[in-house]
XYZ file of C-alpha atoms in Angstrom:
453
model
C 37.155 19.427 0.909
C 35.390 16.585 -0.652
C 31.488 16.873 0.120
C 30.163 14.695 2.101
C 26.864 13.756 3.957
C 25.941 16.095 7.041
C 27.771 14.561 9.942
C 24.470 14.461 12.369
C 23.346 12.032 9.812
C 26.476 10.180 9.706
C 26.723 9.308 13.444
C 23.760 7.086 12.849
C 25.469 4.557 10.644
C 27.501 2.815 13.256
C 24.589 1.742 14.992
C 22.879 0.786 11.647
C 25.737 -0.913 10.591
C 26.073 -2.671 14.015
C 22.150 -3.412 13.683
C 22.949 -5.340 10.309
C 25.815 -7.072 11.285
C 23.620 -8.808 14.134
C 20.771 -9.144 11.151
C 20.338 -12.923 11.934
C 19.281 -11.728 15.545
C 16.915 -9.030 15.074
C 15.356 -10.106 11.866
C 11.647 -9.833 11.457
C 9.965 -10.766 7.917
C 6.956 -12.143 6.696
C 6.045 -13.859 3.354
C 2.910 -14.289 1.361
C 1.783 -17.881 0.911
C 0.209 -18.412 -2.334
C -0.701 -21.645 -3.749
C -1.502 -21.367 -7.263
C 0.863 -24.533 -8.133
C 0.265 -28.121 -8.550
C 3.965 -29.192 -7.248
C 3.906 -27.423 -3.909
C 4.755 -29.481 -0.778
C 1.867 -30.105 2.153
C 0.855 -27.085 4.284
C 2.347 -28.953 7.038
C 6.053 -29.531 5.459
C 6.082 -25.884 4.582
C 5.056 -24.628 8.072
C 7.799 -26.900 9.637
C 10.622 -25.560 7.322
C 9.544 -21.920 7.769
C 9.523 -22.552 11.759
C 12.811 -24.550 11.888
C 14.778 -23.773 8.847
C 14.306 -19.910 8.313
C 13.875 -16.539 9.750
C 10.142 -15.885 8.544
C 7.904 -15.058 11.175
C 5.127 -13.831 9.664
C 2.782 -15.775 6.757
C -0.195 -13.883 4.951
C -2.534 -16.052 2.815
C -4.998 -14.964 0.434
C -7.750 -16.848 1.710
C -8.767 -18.752 4.998
C -7.503 -22.284 3.614
C -8.384 -24.461 6.931
C -5.497 -26.942 6.495
C -2.801 -24.426 5.971
C -3.883 -22.825 9.196
C -4.309 -25.808 10.980
C -0.579 -26.446 9.820
C 0.898 -23.676 11.479
C -0.358 -24.405 14.743
C 2.373 -24.407 17.098
C 4.935 -23.169 14.818
C 4.664 -19.405 16.874
C 4.536 -17.747 13.226
C 1.629 -15.054 13.200
C -0.707 -15.395 10.292
C -2.649 -13.114 8.715
C -5.647 -14.615 6.821
C -8.376 -12.962 4.136
C -11.796 -12.679 4.016
C -12.890 -13.138 0.415
C -14.058 -10.014 -1.494
C -17.243 -11.455 -2.174
C -18.235 -12.048 1.246
C -17.406 -8.319 2.317
C -21.335 -6.911 1.835
C -22.502 -9.908 3.937
C -20.108 -9.014 6.764
C -20.992 -5.440 7.187
C -23.600 -4.148 9.810
C -26.101 -1.634 10.138
C -24.785 -0.831 13.419
C -20.845 0.233 13.714
C -20.498 -1.067 17.141
C -22.174 -4.406 16.697
C -21.148 -7.499 14.515
C -23.636 -9.032 11.894
C -24.335 -12.382 12.040
C -22.273 -13.389 9.099
C -19.302 -11.689 10.804
C -19.812 -13.534 14.162
C -20.386 -17.073 11.826
C -17.215 -15.983 9.881
C -15.132 -15.858 13.212
C -16.885 -19.001 14.338
C -15.884 -20.852 11.245
C -12.432 -19.547 10.392
C -10.985 -18.421 13.465
C -12.204 -19.975 16.935
C -11.350 -23.510 16.053
C -7.694 -22.825 15.325
C -6.729 -19.946 17.656
C -4.543 -19.545 20.125
C -2.791 -22.780 18.649
C -2.207 -20.942 15.277
C -1.058 -17.076 15.949
C -4.121 -15.705 13.513
C -2.790 -12.179 14.323
C -4.616 -10.136 11.701
C -7.298 -10.538 9.341
C -7.399 -8.895 5.861
C -10.929 -7.916 4.637
C -10.743 -8.802 1.008
C -7.625 -7.639 -1.228
C -7.350 -4.472 -2.983
C -10.767 -3.624 -3.073
C -10.808 -0.191 -4.288
C -8.946 -0.981 -7.345
C -11.825 -3.233 -8.440
C -14.035 -0.086 -8.809
C -16.731 -2.187 -7.532
C -18.931 0.447 -5.732
C -21.166 -2.330 -3.991
C -18.108 -3.788 -2.280
C -16.298 -0.448 -1.657
C -19.292 1.077 -0.186
C -19.442 -1.788 2.425
C -15.625 -2.317 3.207
C -15.450 -0.206 6.246
C -18.648 -1.264 7.883
C -17.400 -4.841 7.144
C -14.129 -3.977 9.147
C -15.768 -2.656 11.873
C -18.506 -5.712 12.228
C -15.746 -8.096 11.686
C -13.420 -6.276 14.720
C -17.057 -6.350 16.600
C -17.314 -10.010 16.081
C -13.789 -10.973 17.021
C -14.283 -9.081 20.330
C -17.385 -10.391 21.064
C -15.949 -14.027 20.600
C -12.947 -13.405 23.020
C -10.118 -12.562 20.537
C -9.841 -8.865 20.509
C -6.027 -8.885 20.024
C -6.884 -10.162 16.494
C -6.600 -7.123 14.605
C -8.151 -6.177 11.143
C -7.130 -4.339 8.068
C -7.362 -4.247 4.112
C -4.597 -4.240 1.809
C -4.585 -1.363 -0.961
C -2.574 -1.110 -4.036
C -1.135 2.177 -4.598
C -3.718 2.922 -7.184
C -5.687 4.419 -4.197
C -3.249 7.449 -4.613
C -4.067 10.032 -7.372
C -0.725 11.717 -6.817
C 2.562 10.273 -5.631
C 5.840 11.830 -7.145
C 7.347 13.544 -5.334
C 5.956 11.879 -2.296
C 5.181 14.902 -0.577
C 2.276 15.604 -3.044
C 0.829 12.188 -1.967
C -3.143 12.312 -1.862
C -6.130 9.790 -1.878
C -8.266 9.868 -5.147
C -10.882 12.720 -4.960
C -14.287 11.350 -3.928
C -12.542 8.163 -1.722
C -10.561 10.543 0.369
C -13.092 11.906 2.763
C -15.991 8.905 2.049
C -13.780 5.875 2.395
C -10.512 6.652 3.810
C -11.160 8.911 6.601
C -13.278 6.599 8.198
C -11.139 3.620 7.430
C -8.131 5.546 9.180
C -10.187 6.704 12.191
C -11.140 2.750 12.494
C -7.371 2.080 12.195
C -6.377 4.675 15.016
C -9.004 3.514 17.310
C -8.131 0.093 16.952
C -4.532 0.540 16.803
C -4.214 -1.594 13.582
C -1.963 -0.971 10.543
C -2.925 0.691 6.981
C -1.667 -2.095 4.646
C -0.579 -1.027 1.368
C 0.991 -3.122 -1.536
C 4.001 -0.852 -2.814
C 5.690 -2.608 -5.924
C 8.671 -0.617 -7.748
C 8.650 -3.551 -10.041
C 5.401 -2.483 -11.495
C 6.457 1.307 -11.885
C 10.267 1.328 -13.014
C 11.760 2.153 -16.401
C 15.241 1.848 -17.950
C 16.148 5.225 -16.605
C 14.568 4.546 -13.135
C 15.574 1.049 -12.630
C 18.583 1.638 -10.439
C 16.026 3.957 -8.326
C 13.809 0.755 -8.051
C 16.361 -1.761 -7.134
C 18.096 0.280 -4.028
C 21.220 0.717 -6.285
C 22.921 3.816 -6.304
C 21.532 6.790 -8.620
C 20.884 10.391 -8.330
C 17.746 10.229 -6.958
C 14.565 12.098 -6.907
C 14.383 15.366 -5.319
C 11.090 16.573 -3.309
C 11.493 20.461 -3.123
C 8.739 20.675 -0.798
C 10.744 18.715 2.001
C 14.310 19.311 0.559
C 14.794 15.194 0.615
C 16.680 13.221 -2.072
C 14.937 9.983 -2.245
C 17.340 7.286 -3.794
C 14.949 4.278 -3.560
C 11.493 3.845 -5.146
C 9.850 1.872 -2.094
C 10.627 4.329 0.485
C 9.496 7.338 -1.700
C 5.877 5.241 -2.229
C 5.788 4.719 1.568
C 5.935 8.567 2.065
C 3.827 9.351 -0.838
C 1.214 7.264 1.340
C 2.379 8.873 4.535
C 1.401 12.318 3.207
C -1.917 11.125 1.922
C -2.569 9.954 5.560
C -1.476 13.232 6.825
C -3.673 15.231 5.012
C -6.558 13.770 6.419
C -5.007 14.203 9.933
C -3.901 10.276 10.266
C -0.228 10.722 9.901
C 0.045 8.648 13.474
C -1.604 5.701 12.072
C 0.803 2.760 11.354
C 1.627 1.511 7.753
C 2.069 -2.203 7.088
C 3.050 -3.555 3.601
C 1.027 -6.169 2.749
C 3.102 -7.228 -0.445
C 6.017 -6.348 -2.373
C 8.490 -7.980 -4.403
C 10.687 -8.615 -7.319
C 11.033 -11.729 -9.850
C 14.150 -13.759 -10.609
C 13.310 -14.318 -14.158
C 10.894 -12.880 -17.044
C 10.471 -12.569 -20.901
C 13.674 -13.174 -23.090
C 15.331 -9.530 -23.266
C 13.098 -8.116 -20.169
C 14.956 -5.442 -18.554
C 15.523 -5.383 -14.815
C 14.533 -9.063 -14.365
C 17.208 -11.587 -13.108
C 18.184 -13.269 -9.793
C 20.678 -10.552 -9.156
C 17.914 -7.901 -9.572
C 15.607 -9.890 -7.282
C 18.514 -10.146 -4.627
C 19.113 -6.625 -5.040
C 15.673 -5.637 -4.253
C 14.671 -8.250 -1.790
C 17.871 -8.015 0.240
C 17.726 -4.326 0.559
C 14.061 -4.693 1.267
C 14.352 -6.651 4.276
C 17.359 -4.817 5.570
C 15.677 -1.465 5.657
C 12.493 -2.464 7.052
C 14.572 -4.272 9.900
C 16.827 -0.962 10.158
C 14.551 0.990 12.423
C 15.839 3.619 10.104
C 12.178 4.298 8.627
C 11.579 6.828 6.154
C 12.253 10.503 5.786
C 8.704 11.298 6.848
C 8.597 8.592 9.010
C 11.865 8.403 10.784
C 12.525 5.811 13.336
C 9.703 3.154 12.261
C 9.745 -0.194 11.593
C 7.201 -1.763 8.964
C 5.484 -4.898 9.111
C 6.265 -6.621 5.632
C 5.577 -9.450 3.619
C 7.419 -10.302 0.785
C 5.710 -11.473 -2.480
C 5.875 -14.617 -2.622
C 7.000 -17.605 -0.812
C 6.933 -19.903 -3.797
C 7.878 -19.806 -7.455
C 3.854 -20.579 -8.714
C 3.875 -22.592 -11.681
C 0.088 -22.174 -12.626
C -0.051 -18.278 -12.377
C -1.348 -16.904 -15.653
C 0.647 -13.672 -17.506
C 3.875 -12.916 -18.302
C 6.815 -15.108 -17.337
C 7.746 -13.090 -14.341
C 4.539 -13.952 -12.636
C 5.701 -17.411 -11.823
C 9.174 -16.428 -10.889
C 8.334 -14.151 -7.802
C 8.977 -16.825 -5.289
C 11.996 -16.771 -2.720
C 11.705 -20.719 -2.774
C 11.175 -23.185 -5.090
C 8.508 -26.242 -4.947
C 11.361 -28.111 -3.272
C 12.138 -25.662 -0.778
C 15.362 -25.001 -1.815
C 16.100 -20.992 -1.687
C 15.343 -19.316 -5.413
C 18.409 -17.210 -4.242
C 20.171 -16.188 -1.164
C 18.695 -12.918 0.924
C 19.625 -14.220 4.224
C 16.418 -15.989 5.487
C 17.880 -19.347 5.925
C 19.224 -19.999 9.618
C 21.728 -22.553 8.490
C 23.292 -20.337 5.840
C 25.920 -17.448 6.157
C 23.595 -14.196 5.413
C 26.498 -12.195 4.215
C 27.669 -14.142 0.831
C 30.813 -13.553 -0.399
C 31.091 -12.281 -4.023
C 31.834 -14.776 -6.888
C 35.484 -13.240 -7.201
C 37.985 -13.413 -4.219
C 36.306 -13.669 -0.483
C 38.458 -10.936 0.823
C 37.730 -8.665 -1.889
C 37.005 -4.764 -1.654
C 35.244 -2.205 -3.580
C 36.801 1.018 -5.083
C 36.190 3.855 -7.521
C 37.453 3.452 -10.839
C 39.990 6.163 -11.885
C 37.801 7.222 -14.841
C 34.578 8.117 -12.818
C 33.852 11.726 -13.143
C 33.621 14.308 -10.083
C 29.680 13.920 -10.233
C 29.355 10.305 -10.238
C 31.788 9.859 -7.110
C 29.740 12.571 -5.620
C 26.536 10.745 -6.182
C 27.859 7.305 -5.063
C 29.132 9.136 -1.407
C 25.622 10.377 -1.134
C 23.890 7.434 -1.896
C 26.210 5.033 0.362
C 26.342 7.309 2.999
C 22.628 8.197 2.769
C 20.043 5.330 2.130
C 22.802 3.149 1.463
C 23.212 2.822 5.286
C 27.358 2.867 4.949
C 29.422 3.833 8.171
C 30.892 6.888 6.730
C 32.490 8.525 9.555
C 36.022 7.505 8.763
C 36.041 9.862 5.859
C 34.372 12.783 8.272
C 36.897 15.488 9.060
C 39.090 14.253 11.554
C 38.625 10.833 10.582
C 41.458 8.239 9.891
C 40.282 8.184 6.374
C 39.590 11.748 5.854
C 43.188 12.469 4.015
C 43.882 12.451 1.233
C 40.715 14.760 0.804
C 39.842 13.779 -2.770
C 36.225 12.739 -4.109
C 38.237 9.595 -5.446
C 39.625 8.543 -2.021
C 36.318 9.555 -0.077
C 34.168 7.643 -2.681
C 36.118 4.688 -2.857
C 35.685 4.364 1.141
C 32.108 4.718 1.129
C 31.692 2.622 -1.755
C 33.697 -0.480 -0.352
C 31.532 0.269 3.184
C 28.638 -0.394 1.341
C 29.649 -3.152 -0.662
C 30.506 -5.133 2.616
C 27.318 -3.900 4.789
C 25.385 -4.937 1.554
C 25.981 -8.547 1.315
C 29.220 -8.351 -0.665
C 27.348 -9.158 -4.128
C 29.196 -8.446 -7.184
C 26.324 -6.025 -7.921
C 26.829 -4.141 -4.820
C 29.903 -2.787 -6.518
C 28.682 -2.111 -9.738
C 27.746 1.664 -8.856
C 26.409 2.300 -12.345
C 29.850 1.300 -13.792
C 31.949 3.407 -11.747
C 32.970 0.278 -9.247
C 35.475 -2.193 -9.466
C 36.432 -5.253 -7.195
C 40.087 -5.942 -6.215
C 41.801 -8.358 -4.211
C 44.435 -5.591 -3.210
C 43.663 -4.171 0.200
C 43.308 -0.497 -0.274
C 43.814 0.354 3.594
C 46.672 2.993 4.151
C 48.370 4.157 7.301
C 45.755 4.348 10.038
C 42.837 4.037 7.627
C 41.374 0.544 7.511
C 38.909 -0.421 4.917
C 36.496 -3.047 5.766
C 36.250 -6.679 4.789
């Protein structure tokens, strides 16, 4: 018999597929609204566009720009605004239960004039503060978070959450995910009290996982949610087939070591550029679509991760726009989901008036099947990926299913690969499978076995 994923797992996939087919109804996604550009439309136009034309329901700002905050009034879009790193020491209070005068003043200036007309839902105290290695900022970070939270409550805004985003540099170990732990010296002194604050206030621990900054030629498919052999975690028995999920579980493992595995995790930034320097590996429109479309699908699926099953993750994709003044490599100016004229950089299903499941560039009624030359190992890897983290409904190739016979890896892999291809958006690259998939305009269905189309 051809080897398949366990039946207990497969029973979940029809429900997941049903969710994906109703993607436009349940979709929730945030974006990072940066403004390092000289050609962007005015904030009011941006806010109206996001409200009327897209499924974006959350926006994260890297500051507390009054013009932008005001522009989102009446849209219902949730806003995360940010306290500059330099303001952190002044916000901290010596009394953990009382706000500092600076924290009260910050709320009076940056929140009170706009809320509730603008739905400010979270305030980020700084950005990647631990990564600065500034001891003064780091020492005052948790006291500033407590002080700002107290100031919000005292001002009549207890429902506005407080957090701070972290790079994954906060971890000293992350591979495999079960080894995840915070950097020595920061774990008990900084992160334990911070996580205690999050537990008490029921606010998320915000991290910025970026597979883009951690991939190599060998791990590119692993980073882009594409079929790959995966990374096996011997301690948990889990084979991770995408880096994003592995990074989240590494953070969770670190939190769990300190006794705070129950605290929610939110994703403050993650994304993939659509253009880069000449010859740069893994940077193209297709690569950006692969990462961001699969990311959005995952965080909305309710599937969670191996260590956090059933969770959804409040997520902010980086970035809203291609920002033409950002310094550095070409890729830094091409993370945007949208161009400055508000046209999509590519389609990941965010537009309300567009089909969120675009057809491949060939025959719109095509199917994806395995090539005859694929090895048995490659076919099994494709089944494991498609029926596992790929989220395909593989019930038909289970024993007794309509497509179980013929009981061969080639037949089962073809069905699984097509199921994944159809559910993932029907882009050409969804049928790549490391060169072992091919698109066909001939329906491979037979007898009672019907291939999805």
